[in-house]
mmCIF file of C-alpha atoms and ligand atoms in Angstrom:
data_model
loop_
_atom_site.group_PDB
_atom_site.id
_atom_site.type_symbol
_atom_site.label_atom_id
_atom_site.label_comp_id
_atom_site.label_asym_id
_atom_site.label_seq_id
_atom_site.Cartn_x
_atom_site.Cartn_y
_atom_site.Cartn_z
ATOM 1 C CA MET D 1 85.275 126.947 115.260
ATOM 2 C CA LEU D 2 87.762 129.062 113.246
ATOM 3 C CA LEU D 3 91.090 129.299 115.035
ATOM 4 C CA ALA D 4 94.024 131.467 114.005
ATOM 5 C CA ARG D 5 97.041 129.344 113.114
ATOM 6 C CA GLU D 6 99.105 130.502 116.081
ATOM 7 C CA GLU D 7 96.208 130.025 118.497
ATOM 8 C CA LEU D 8 95.699 126.421 117.379
ATOM 9 C CA LYS D 9 99.431 125.747 117.524
ATOM 10 C CA GLU D 10 99.708 127.236 121.025
ATOM 11 C CA LEU D 11 96.792 125.169 122.332
ATOM 12 C CA MET D 12 98.376 121.966 121.007
ATOM 13 C CA LYS D 13 101.810 122.906 122.310
ATOM 14 C CA ASN D 14 100.427 123.613 125.778
ATOM 15 C CA LYS D 15 98.661 120.260 125.861
ATOM 16 C CA PHE D 16 101.850 118.412 124.963
ATOM 17 C CA MET D 17 103.785 120.298 127.618
ATOM 18 C CA ALA D 18 101.103 119.509 130.189
ATOM 19 C CA ALA D 19 101.518 115.837 129.221
ATOM 20 C CA GLY D 20 105.278 116.118 129.915
ATOM 21 C CA LEU D 21 106.972 117.012 126.641
ATOM 22 C CA HIS D 22 109.727 119.661 126.789
ATOM 23 C CA ALA D 23 108.861 123.001 125.216
ATOM 24 C CA ASP D 24 111.076 122.618 122.131
ATOM 25 C CA ASP D 25 109.710 119.146 121.290
ATOM 26 C CA ALA D 26 106.147 120.296 122.008
ATOM 27 C CA ASP D 27 106.673 123.287 119.700
ATOM 28 C CA LYS D 28 108.012 121.182 116.801
ATOM 29 C CA THR D 29 105.232 118.609 117.170
ATOM 30 C CA ALA D 30 102.530 121.295 117.272
ATOM 31 C CA GLU D 31 104.107 122.984 114.235
ATOM 32 C CA VAL D 32 103.900 119.838 112.068
ATOM 33 C CA LEU D 33 100.305 119.190 113.158
ATOM 34 C CA THR D 34 99.359 122.810 112.360
ATOM 35 C CA TRP D 35 101.107 122.478 108.989
ATOM 36 C CA ALA D 36 98.898 119.469 108.199
ATOM 37 C CA SER D 37 95.655 121.052 109.429
ATOM 38 C CA GLU D 38 96.088 124.246 107.453
ATOM 39 C CA ARG D 39 96.538 122.161 104.303
ATOM 40 C CA GLY D 40 93.291 120.296 104.997
ATOM 41 C CA LEU D 41 95.061 117.118 106.212
ATOM 42 C CA HIS D 42 93.003 117.091 109.414
ATOM 43 C CA SER D 43 93.573 113.344 109.844
ATOM 44 C CA HIS D 44 97.190 114.306 110.701
ATOM 45 C CA GLY D 45 96.470 117.509 112.581
ATOM 46 C CA GLU D 46 94.676 118.516 115.782
ATOM 47 C CA VAL D 47 92.719 115.267 115.887
ATOM 48 C CA ARG D 48 95.915 113.492 117.037
ATOM 49 C CA VAL D 49 96.613 115.624 120.105
ATOM 50 C CA GLU D 50 94.547 113.632 122.566
ATOM 51 C CA TYR D 51 96.132 110.321 121.571
ATOM 52 C CA TYR D 52 99.685 111.724 121.723
ATOM 53 C CA SER D 53 99.015 113.392 125.071
ATOM 54 C CA GLU D 54 97.760 110.149 126.532
ATOM 55 C CA ARG D 55 100.767 108.227 125.193
ATOM 56 C CA ILE D 56 103.225 110.847 126.491
ATOM 57 C CA SER D 57 101.604 110.870 129.924
ATOM 58 C CA LYS D 58 101.623 107.051 130.114
ATOM 59 C CA GLY D 59 105.331 106.825 129.235
ATOM 60 C CA GLY D 60 104.926 105.412 125.705
ATOM 61 C CA ILE D 61 106.853 108.426 124.373
ATOM 62 C CA THR D 62 110.167 109.041 126.175
ATOM 63 C CA VAL D 63 110.342 112.683 127.190
ATOM 64 C CA ASP D 64 114.059 112.620 128.042
ATOM 65 C CA PRO D 65 115.341 110.201 125.395
ATOM 66 C CA ASN D 66 118.893 108.947 125.512
ATOM 67 C CA TRP D 67 119.253 109.436 121.751
ATOM 68 C CA THR D 68 122.329 108.710 119.657
ATOM 69 C CA TRP D 69 123.648 109.796 116.257
ATOM 70 C CA GLU D 70 126.206 107.810 114.323
ATOM 71 C CA GLN D 71 127.508 108.798 110.920
ATOM 72 C CA THR D 72 128.060 105.381 109.393
ATOM 73 C CA GLY D 73 129.675 106.468 106.097
ATOM 74 C CA PRO D 74 130.278 109.616 103.985
ATOM 75 C CA CYS D 75 126.590 109.756 103.008
ATOM 76 C CA SER D 76 124.825 107.718 105.659
ATOM 77 C CA GLY D 77 123.876 107.810 109.302
ATOM 78 C CA MET D 78 121.598 106.393 111.951
ATOM 79 C CA LEU D 79 119.678 108.416 114.506
ATOM 80 C CA ASP D 80 118.307 106.320 117.369
ATOM 81 C CA GLY D 81 115.499 108.138 119.165
ATOM 82 C CA ASP D 82 115.106 105.908 122.232
ATOM 83 C CA ASN D 83 111.350 106.042 121.597
ATOM 84 C CA GLY D 84 111.210 109.812 121.937
ATOM 85 C CA CYS D 85 108.626 111.933 120.196
ATOM 86 C CA GLY D 86 108.611 111.155 116.463
ATOM 87 C CA TYR D 87 108.267 114.654 115.018
ATOM 88 C CA PRO D 88 111.388 116.293 116.524
ATOM 89 C CA PHE D 89 113.425 113.188 115.618
ATOM 90 C CA ALA D 90 112.147 113.117 112.034
ATOM 91 C CA ILE D 91 113.158 116.809 111.787
ATOM 92 C CA LYS D 92 116.554 116.205 113.398
ATOM 93 C CA GLY D 93 117.146 113.218 111.076
ATOM 94 C CA LEU D 94 116.285 115.383 108.093
ATOM 95 C CA GLU D 95 118.719 118.088 109.223
ATOM 96 C CA TYR D 96 121.485 115.443 109.291
ATOM 97 C CA ALA D 97 120.380 114.088 105.878
ATOM 98 C CA MET D 98 120.381 117.603 104.361
ATOM 99 C CA ASP D 99 123.862 118.307 105.755
ATOM 100 C CA LEU D 100 125.187 115.020 104.329
ATOM 101 C CA ALA D 101 123.552 115.738 100.947
ATOM 102 C CA LYS D 102 125.060 119.242 100.797
ATOM 103 C CA GLU D 103 128.491 117.818 101.666
ATOM 104 C CA ASN D 104 128.419 114.714 99.475
ATOM 105 C CA GLY D 105 125.532 114.947 97.002
ATOM 106 C CA ILE D 106 123.336 112.441 98.791
ATOM 107 C CA GLY D 107 122.452 111.922 102.432
ATOM 108 C CA ILE D 108 120.580 108.895 103.728
ATOM 109 C CA VAL D 109 119.551 108.890 107.361
ATOM 110 C CA GLY D 110 117.681 106.154 109.184
ATOM 111 C CA VAL D 111 115.603 107.405 112.095
ATOM 112 C CA ARG D 112 114.960 104.400 114.303
ATOM 113 C CA ARG D 113 113.042 103.721 117.520
ATOM 114 C CA VAL D 114 110.713 106.691 117.423
ATOM 115 C CA SER D 115 106.974 107.251 117.757
ATOM 116 C CA HIS D 116 104.603 108.365 114.982
ATOM 117 C CA THR D 117 106.016 110.987 112.561
ATOM 118 C CA GLY D 118 102.718 112.185 111.004
ATOM 119 C CA ALA D 119 102.190 113.777 107.585
ATOM 120 C CA LEU D 120 105.356 113.204 105.550
ATOM 121 C CA GLY D 121 104.800 116.200 103.313
ATOM 122 C CA TYR D 122 106.121 118.450 106.071
ATOM 123 C CA TYR D 123 109.612 116.940 105.679
ATOM 124 C CA THR D 124 109.587 116.964 101.842
ATOM 125 C CA GLU D 125 108.540 120.623 101.876
ATOM 126 C CA MET D 126 111.350 121.443 104.315
ATOM 127 C CA ALA D 127 113.927 119.796 101.998
ATOM 128 C CA ALA D 128 112.522 121.483 98.860
ATOM 129 C CA LYS D 129 112.726 124.872 100.579
ATOM 130 C CA ASN D 130 116.419 124.083 101.141
ATOM 131 C CA ASP D 131 116.934 123.377 97.391
ATOM 132 C CA LEU D 132 117.070 119.617 97.921
ATOM 133 C CA CYS D 133 115.005 116.669 96.736
ATOM 134 C CA LEU D 134 113.779 114.263 99.393
ATOM 135 C CA LEU D 135 112.326 110.796 99.253
ATOM 136 C CA THR D 136 111.011 109.893 102.697
ATOM 137 C CA MET D 137 109.004 106.978 104.050
ATOM 138 C CA CYS D 138 108.002 105.321 107.300
ATOM 139 C CA GLN D 139 106.290 102.330 108.841
ATOM 140 C CA SER D 140 102.809 102.240 110.290
ATOM 141 C CA ASP D 141 100.903 99.515 112.112
ATOM 142 C CA PRO D 142 99.607 96.410 110.302
ATOM 143 C CA MET D 143 96.114 96.853 108.840
ATOM 144 C CA VAL D 144 96.583 95.997 105.151
ATOM 145 C CA ILE D 145 96.453 92.580 103.436
ATOM 146 C CA PRO D 146 99.424 91.558 101.345
ATOM 147 C CA PHE D 147 98.098 91.019 97.785
ATOM 148 C CA GLY D 148 96.206 87.717 97.677
ATOM 149 C CA GLY D 149 96.093 87.394 101.481
ATOM 150 C CA ALA D 150 93.224 87.488 103.975
ATOM 151 C CA GLU D 151 95.036 88.867 107.046
ATOM 152 C CA PRO D 152 96.621 92.252 107.779
ATOM 153 C CA PHE D 153 100.393 92.254 107.384
ATOM 154 C CA TYR D 154 101.662 95.721 106.350
ATOM 155 C CA GLY D 155 100.751 99.197 107.481
ATOM 156 C CA THR D 156 99.485 102.062 105.358
ATOM 157 C CA ASN D 157 103.225 102.730 104.901
ATOM 158 C CA PRO D 158 103.368 106.275 103.504
ATOM 159 C CA ILE D 159 105.924 107.598 101.024
ATOM 160 C CA ALA D 160 106.585 111.160 99.951
ATOM 161 C CA PHE D 161 108.807 112.998 97.473
ATOM 162 C CA GLY D 162 109.571 116.690 97.321
ATOM 163 C CA ALA D 163 111.531 118.812 94.817
ATOM 164 C CA PRO D 164 112.242 122.555 94.419
ATOM 165 C CA THR D 165 111.459 124.674 91.363
ATOM 166 C CA ALA D 166 112.750 128.036 90.136
ATOM 167 C CA ASP D 167 109.710 129.816 91.569
ATOM 168 C CA GLU D 168 107.707 129.626 94.788
ATOM 169 C CA ARG D 169 106.120 126.285 93.818
ATOM 170 C CA PHE D 170 107.523 122.882 94.777
ATOM 171 C CA VAL D 171 106.464 119.333 94.064
ATOM 172 C CA ASN D 172 105.122 117.595 97.155
ATOM 173 C CA PHE D 173 103.877 114.101 96.418
ATOM 174 C CA ASP D 174 102.781 112.502 99.680
ATOM 175 C CA MET D 175 100.591 109.450 100.049
ATOM 176 C CA ALA D 176 99.680 106.372 102.029
ATOM 177 C CA THR D 177 100.150 103.196 99.983
ATOM 178 C CA THR D 178 96.536 102.135 100.653
ATOM 179 C CA VAL D 179 93.512 102.953 98.496
ATOM 180 C CA GLN D 180 91.893 104.769 101.417
ATOM 181 C CA ALA D 181 92.740 105.684 104.958
ATOM 182 C CA TRP D 182 90.948 103.919 107.803
ATOM 183 C CA GLY D 183 89.313 107.242 108.684
ATOM 184 C CA LYS D 184 87.238 106.972 105.491
ATOM 185 C CA ILE D 185 85.831 103.619 106.688
ATOM 186 C CA LEU D 186 84.934 105.211 110.010
ATOM 187 C CA ASP D 187 83.228 108.107 108.177
ATOM 188 C CA ALA D 188 81.137 105.622 106.154
ATOM 189 C CA ARG D 189 80.192 103.744 109.337
ATOM 190 C CA SER D 190 79.023 106.847 111.112
ATOM 191 C CA ALA D 191 77.145 108.126 108.058
ATOM 192 C CA GLY D 192 75.502 104.733 107.413
ATOM 193 C CA ARG D 193 76.986 104.653 103.904
ATOM 194 C CA SER D 194 78.388 101.696 101.976
ATOM 195 C CA ILE D 195 81.945 101.816 100.643
ATOM 196 C CA PRO D 196 83.255 100.914 97.159
ATOM 197 C CA ASP D 197 84.370 97.265 96.990
ATOM 198 C CA THR D 198 87.893 98.394 96.082
ATOM 199 C CA TRP D 199 88.781 99.811 99.510
ATOM 200 C CA ALA D 200 88.856 96.931 101.980
ATOM 201 C CA VAL D 201 88.230 93.251 102.715
ATOM 202 C CA ASP D 202 86.400 91.183 105.347
ATOM 203 C CA LYS D 203 87.872 88.517 107.628
ATOM 204 C CA ASP D 204 88.038 86.039 104.698
ATOM 205 C CA GLY D 205 89.860 88.490 102.435
ATOM 206 C CA CYS D 206 86.752 89.143 100.302
ATOM 207 C CA PRO D 207 86.011 92.695 99.071
ATOM 208 C CA VAL D 208 83.325 94.382 101.202
ATOM 209 C CA THR D 209 80.898 97.245 100.735
ATOM 210 C CA ASP D 210 79.578 97.127 104.334
ATOM 211 C CA PRO D 211 82.013 99.273 106.356
ATOM 212 C CA HIS D 212 81.143 97.325 109.538
ATOM 213 C CA LYS D 213 82.566 94.126 107.993
ATOM 214 C CA VAL D 214 85.982 95.610 107.194
ATOM 215 C CA ASN D 215 88.866 93.602 108.623
ATOM 216 C CA ALA D 216 91.742 95.025 106.581
ATOM 217 C CA LEU D 217 92.512 97.682 103.981
ATOM 218 C CA VAL D 218 93.982 97.022 100.541
ATOM 219 C CA ALA D 219 97.026 98.462 98.816
ATOM 220 C CA ILE D 220 96.757 100.849 95.870
ATOM 221 C CA ALA D 221 96.966 99.226 92.399
ATOM 222 C CA GLY D 222 96.835 95.578 93.554
ATOM 223 C CA PRO D 223 100.187 93.773 93.511
ATOM 224 C CA LYS D 224 102.045 96.961 92.500
ATOM 225 C CA GLY D 225 100.935 98.870 95.596
ATOM 226 C CA TYR D 226 101.638 95.805 97.710
ATOM 227 C CA GLY D 227 105.197 95.766 96.319
ATOM 228 C CA LEU D 228 105.610 99.481 97.022
ATOM 229 C CA MET D 229 104.313 99.018 100.559
ATOM 230 C CA MET D 230 106.906 96.277 101.019
ATOM 231 C CA VAL D 231 109.691 98.545 99.728
ATOM 232 C CA VAL D 232 108.674 101.164 102.332
ATOM 233 C CA ASP D 233 108.756 98.537 105.082
ATOM 234 C CA ILE D 234 112.169 97.196 103.974
ATOM 235 C CA LEU D 235 113.840 100.623 103.751
ATOM 236 C CA SER D 236 112.270 102.172 106.859
ATOM 237 C CA GLY D 237 112.068 98.956 108.904
ATOM 238 C CA VAL D 238 114.238 95.933 108.047
ATOM 239 C CA LEU D 239 117.179 98.156 106.930
ATOM 240 C CA LEU D 240 117.078 100.097 110.205
ATOM 241 C CA GLY D 241 116.943 97.017 112.444
ATOM 242 C CA VAL D 242 113.484 97.653 113.906
ATOM 243 C CA PRO D 243 110.446 95.330 113.934
ATOM 244 C CA ALA D 244 108.956 95.066 110.437
ATOM 245 C CA GLY D 245 105.877 93.743 108.589
ATOM 246 C CA LYS D 246 103.288 92.235 110.866
ATOM 247 C CA HIS D 247 105.596 92.824 113.866
ATOM 248 C CA VAL D 248 105.301 96.616 113.712
ATOM 249 C CA SER D 249 103.713 97.816 116.958
ATOM 250 C CA SER D 250 100.094 98.930 117.096
ATOM 251 C CA MET D 251 99.302 102.588 117.594
ATOM 252 C CA TYR D 252 96.667 101.850 120.229
ATOM 253 C CA HIS D 253 97.670 98.580 121.814
ATOM 254 C CA ASP D 254 99.722 99.616 124.850
ATOM 255 C CA LEU D 255 100.232 103.328 125.338
ATOM 256 C CA SER D 256 102.871 102.829 128.034
ATOM 257 C CA GLU D 257 105.287 101.104 125.600
ATOM 258 C CA GLY D 258 107.555 102.755 123.011
ATOM 259 C CA ARG D 259 106.604 102.040 119.400
ATOM 260 C CA ASN D 260 110.076 101.353 117.945
ATOM 261 C CA LEU D 261 109.095 102.714 114.521
ATOM 262 C CA GLY D 262 111.427 103.365 111.624
ATOM 263 C CA HIS D 263 111.548 106.302 109.178
ATOM 264 C CA ILE D 264 114.132 106.927 106.452
ATOM 265 C CA HIS D 265 115.133 110.137 104.657
ATOM 266 C CA ILE D 266 116.907 109.916 101.284
ATOM 267 C CA CYS D 267 118.079 113.389 100.391
ATOM 268 C CA ILE D 268 119.554 114.375 97.007
ATOM 269 C CA ASP D 269 121.352 117.606 96.096
ATOM 270 C CA PRO D 270 120.483 118.500 92.464
ATOM 271 C CA SER D 271 123.633 120.610 92.211
ATOM 272 C CA ARG D 272 125.644 117.352 92.029
ATOM 273 C CA PHE D 273 123.664 116.144 89.017
ATOM 274 C CA CYS D 274 122.440 118.473 86.245
ATOM 275 C CA GLY D 275 123.114 121.546 88.391
ATOM 276 C CA LEU D 276 120.750 123.292 90.810
ATOM 277 C CA GLN D 277 119.615 126.145 88.549
ATOM 278 C CA GLU D 278 119.051 123.868 85.565
ATOM 279 C CA PHE D 279 117.081 121.442 87.742
ATOM 280 C CA LYS D 280 114.883 124.147 89.236
ATOM 281 C CA THR D 281 114.227 125.848 85.893
ATOM 282 C CA HIS D 282 113.401 122.525 84.288
ATOM 283 C CA MET D 283 111.057 121.652 87.161
ATOM 284 C CA SER D 284 109.195 124.932 86.739
ATOM 285 C CA GLU D 285 108.815 124.179 83.019
ATOM 286 C CA VAL D 286 107.450 120.713 83.811
ATOM 287 C CA LEU D 287 104.866 122.165 86.199
ATOM 288 C CA ASP D 288 103.881 124.838 83.637
ATOM 289 C CA GLU D 289 103.481 122.153 80.983
ATOM 290 C CA LEU D 290 101.374 119.987 83.266
ATOM 291 C CA GLY D 291 99.165 122.947 84.132
ATOM 292 C CA ALA D 292 98.632 123.571 80.389
ATOM 293 C CA VAL D 293 97.427 120.028 79.670
ATOM 294 C CA LYS D 294 93.805 119.977 78.462
ATOM 295 C CA PRO D 295 91.605 118.860 81.379
ATOM 296 C CA GLY D 296 89.864 115.525 81.019
ATOM 297 C CA PRO D 297 86.186 114.837 81.754
ATOM 298 C CA GLY D 298 85.139 115.979 85.225
ATOM 299 C CA SER D 299 88.425 117.802 85.837
ATOM 300 C CA ASP D 300 88.857 121.585 85.966
ATOM 301 C CA LYS D 301 92.637 121.392 85.436
ATOM 302 C CA VAL D 302 95.700 119.214 85.910
ATOM 303 C CA TYR D 303 97.218 119.843 89.313
ATOM 304 C CA TYR D 304 100.794 118.957 90.249
ATOM 305 C CA PRO D 305 101.254 116.879 93.419
ATOM 306 C CA GLY D 306 100.937 119.129 96.449
ATOM 307 C CA GLU D 307 99.196 121.968 94.582
ATOM 308 C CA ARG D 308 95.747 121.340 96.030
ATOM 309 C CA ALA D 309 97.135 121.301 99.580
ATOM 310 C CA LEU D 310 98.686 124.730 98.962
ATOM 311 C CA LEU D 311 95.361 126.019 97.615
ATOM 312 C CA ARG D 312 93.673 124.775 100.805
ATOM 313 C CA LYS D 313 96.320 126.595 102.849
ATOM 314 C CA ALA D 314 95.766 129.809 100.887
ATOM 315 C CA LYS D 315 92.034 129.436 101.594
ATOM 316 C CA ALA D 316 92.693 128.988 105.324
ATOM 317 C CA ASP D 317 94.998 132.045 105.296
ATOM 318 C CA ALA D 318 92.320 134.119 103.545
ATOM 319 C CA ALA D 319 89.667 132.951 106.029
ATOM 320 C CA GLY D 320 91.966 133.947 108.924
ATOM 321 C CA GLY D 321 92.461 130.473 110.342
ATOM 322 C CA ILE D 322 91.781 126.788 110.482
ATOM 323 C CA GLU D 323 88.354 125.216 110.967
ATOM 324 C CA VAL D 324 88.474 122.934 114.017
ATOM 325 C CA VAL D 325 85.508 120.815 115.205
ATOM 326 C CA ASP D 326 83.959 122.071 118.461
ATOM 327 C CA ASP D 327 84.661 118.895 120.450
ATOM 328 C CA ILE D 328 88.377 119.118 119.709
ATOM 329 C CA TYR D 329 88.458 122.827 120.524
ATOM 330 C CA GLU D 330 86.747 122.135 123.882
ATOM 331 C CA TYR D 331 89.263 119.407 124.628
ATOM 332 C CA LEU D 332 92.239 121.589 123.653
ATOM 333 C CA LYS D 333 91.021 124.391 125.942
ATOM 334 C CA SER D 334 90.294 122.051 128.854
ATOM 335 C CA ASP D 335 92.790 121.042 131.535
ATOM 336 C CA LYS D 336 92.283 117.337 130.747
ATOM 337 C CA LEU D 337 95.098 115.428 129.096
ATOM 338 C CA TYR D 338 92.641 112.993 127.604
ATOM 339 C CA ILE D 339 88.930 112.410 127.813
ATOM 340 C CA ASN D 340 88.374 109.190 125.881
ATOM 341 C CA SER D 341 91.187 106.758 126.539
ATOM 342 C CA TRP D 342 92.725 105.471 123.300
ATOM 343 C CA ASP D 343 93.751 102.201 124.950
ATOM 344 C CA HIS D 344 91.966 99.251 123.305
ATOM 345 C CA LYS D 345 90.619 101.361 120.476
ATOM 346 C CA ASN D 346 90.355 99.784 117.074
ATOM 347 C CA ARG D 347 93.751 98.921 115.619
ATOM 348 C CA PHE D 348 92.921 100.571 112.321
ATOM 349 C CA ALA D 349 92.903 104.169 113.471
ATOM 350 C CA GLU D 350 96.271 105.215 112.030
HETATM 351 P P1 NAI K 1 95.925 111.957 99.447
HETATM 352 O O1 NAI K 1 95.229 110.799 98.802
HETATM 353 O O2 NAI K 1 95.129 113.072 99.953
HETATM 354 O O3 NAI K 1 96.995 112.557 98.417
HETATM 355 C C1 NAI K 1 97.996 111.745 97.836
HETATM 356 C C2 NAI K 1 98.801 112.558 96.832
HETATM 357 O O4 NAI K 1 98.010 112.802 95.674
HETATM 358 C C3 NAI K 1 99.245 113.937 97.332
HETATM 359 O O5 NAI K 1 100.562 114.183 96.913
HETATM 360 C C4 NAI K 1 98.285 114.915 96.648
HETATM 361 O O6 NAI K 1 98.920 116.167 96.398
HETATM 362 C C5 NAI K 1 98.023 114.170 95.355
HETATM 363 N N1 NAI K 1 96.725 114.524 94.793
HETATM 364 C C6 NAI K 1 95.496 114.350 95.342
HETATM 365 N N2 NAI K 1 94.528 114.754 94.518
HETATM 366 C C7 NAI K 1 95.157 115.222 93.406
HETATM 367 C C8 NAI K 1 94.721 115.738 92.153
HETATM 368 N N3 NAI K 1 93.427 115.929 91.880
HETATM 369 N N4 NAI K 1 95.657 116.083 91.244
HETATM 370 C C9 NAI K 1 96.971 115.913 91.498
HETATM 371 N N5 NAI K 1 97.445 115.397 92.647
HETATM 372 C C10 NAI K 1 96.555 115.059 93.579
HETATM 373 O O7 NAI K 1 96.886 111.423 100.622
HETATM 374 P P2 NAI K 1 96.704 110.180 101.613
HETATM 375 O O8 NAI K 1 97.220 108.955 100.918
HETATM 376 O O9 NAI K 1 95.296 110.164 102.110
HETATM 377 O O10 NAI K 1 97.679 110.573 102.813
HETATM 378 C C11 NAI K 1 97.345 111.662 103.683
HETATM 379 C C12 NAI K 1 98.469 111.968 104.667
HETATM 380 O O11 NAI K 1 98.566 110.918 105.607
HETATM 381 C C13 NAI K 1 99.861 112.119 104.056
HETATM 382 O O12 NAI K 1 100.417 113.315 104.560
HETATM 383 C C14 NAI K 1 100.644 110.914 104.577
HETATM 384 O O13 NAI K 1 102.019 111.162 104.762
HETATM 385 C C15 NAI K 1 99.938 110.693 105.886
HETATM 386 N N6 NAI K 1 100.106 109.335 106.413
HETATM 387 C C16 NAI K 1 100.957 109.135 107.446
HETATM 388 C C17 NAI K 1 101.115 107.891 108.013
HETATM 389 C C18 NAI K 1 102.085 107.664 109.128
HETATM 390 O O14 NAI K 1 102.071 106.623 109.729
HETATM 391 N N7 NAI K 1 102.941 108.608 109.453
HETATM 392 C C19 NAI K 1 100.357 106.734 107.526
HETATM 393 C C20 NAI K 1 99.505 107.040 106.388
HETATM 394 C C21 NAI K 1 99.378 108.306 105.863
#
C-alpha cells in the first residue's frame, strides 16, 4: 500500500493520541517515524506504532511527565524525562545541546529516564541543518555478547554522527554497533534461510548459521565493536546515572513500567574551530573527492554515509509516498490500539 507521507504521519499520530499521548508529542513521534520510513529504515518506522501504543496505554510511557532540565555547567546539562515519550525528549535535549553549542562552542546534554528514541539519524540531520556537528548515542536492551562471552550483556547501542556541508548534502553516519539487527534474524527464520556465521551465537557462545538457534547477536569488528558498544553504554548510561550494561530494561518485558533509558547528544559548533564556512566548504570537497573514487569490484560508486538513505527518500518522493505493508495499514486505520500484545515477545526485537 502506497501512502502519502502526510497520510502515514497522520495515521500514526492519531493512534498515539488514541493511546493517550498529547497532540504535540504524538506529532513529534510520528514525524521521526515517518522520517525513518521514507528513508527506507522501516525497522524504525510504522512497524513500531503498535508496540508504542500498547506501552503508552499500559502506562509504560508517562503521558504527563514531571520532567526537569538542569544546566550543570557552561556547556553541559541534564534533561530528566520522567519516563515520558523518548522522541520529544530526544528532540528537546537536542534543542538544549544546540543552544549550548551556539553559545559556548560545544553543548553536551544527557537525556535520562526516557523511552525508546528510534533512528538516531533524525537528530544528526536536525543538527547538520542548523550548521552544527552532532555525535549522538543511546542505550538499547541487552542482546549482544561482550567479546569472548556466551551471554547477552550490551544492547545494539547505536551511534550516529552528522555534519553540514556548503551545499544541500550532509554527512549522516548512523549505525547499530552490531553486525546485524535482530530483524534480519527474524527475516531468515520466516524465509527458512540460514544466516552467515558472523552474525550471531547460540546459547554456548558458538557462531550459528541456523537462525532458530540464535541466543545473542555479536558486535561489529570483534573486540573493536565491543569496545565501541561499551563506550556508548558508558556515555549514554553510566554517565547519566541510569541502569547500564545487562541492567538496561527490556523493550518487551513489562509494558506498564518506564524504561529509564539514557541518550546523550554531543553538539559541536564548527565556527569555534576552523570557522563555519571553511568547515562546510571543506566537507563538500571531501564528499566530492569520495564520490570521485574509482569504484571497487561489485560497487557502482562510493557513497558518503547517509547518501543512500537520501536516494531512497527521493525515490519515495517521486513515487508519491511510502510503501507500507497491508497488515500495518489495516492496523493503523482500525480503532484498535493493539492487536497482538507485545508483552512476553522475544527480547531481541529492538
Ligand atoms: P545500516 O547498516 O543500514 O547503515 C549504517 C551506516 O552505514 C549508515 O550511516 C549508512 O548511511 C551507511 N551505509 C550503508 N551502506 C552504505 C554504502 N554502501 N556506502 C556508504 N555508506 C553506507 O544501519 P543499521 O546499523 O542497520 O541501523 C539502522 C537504524 O537503526 C539506525 O537509524 C539506528 O540509529 C537505528 N537503531 C536504533 C536503536 C535504538 O535503540 N534507538 C538500536 C539500534 C539501531
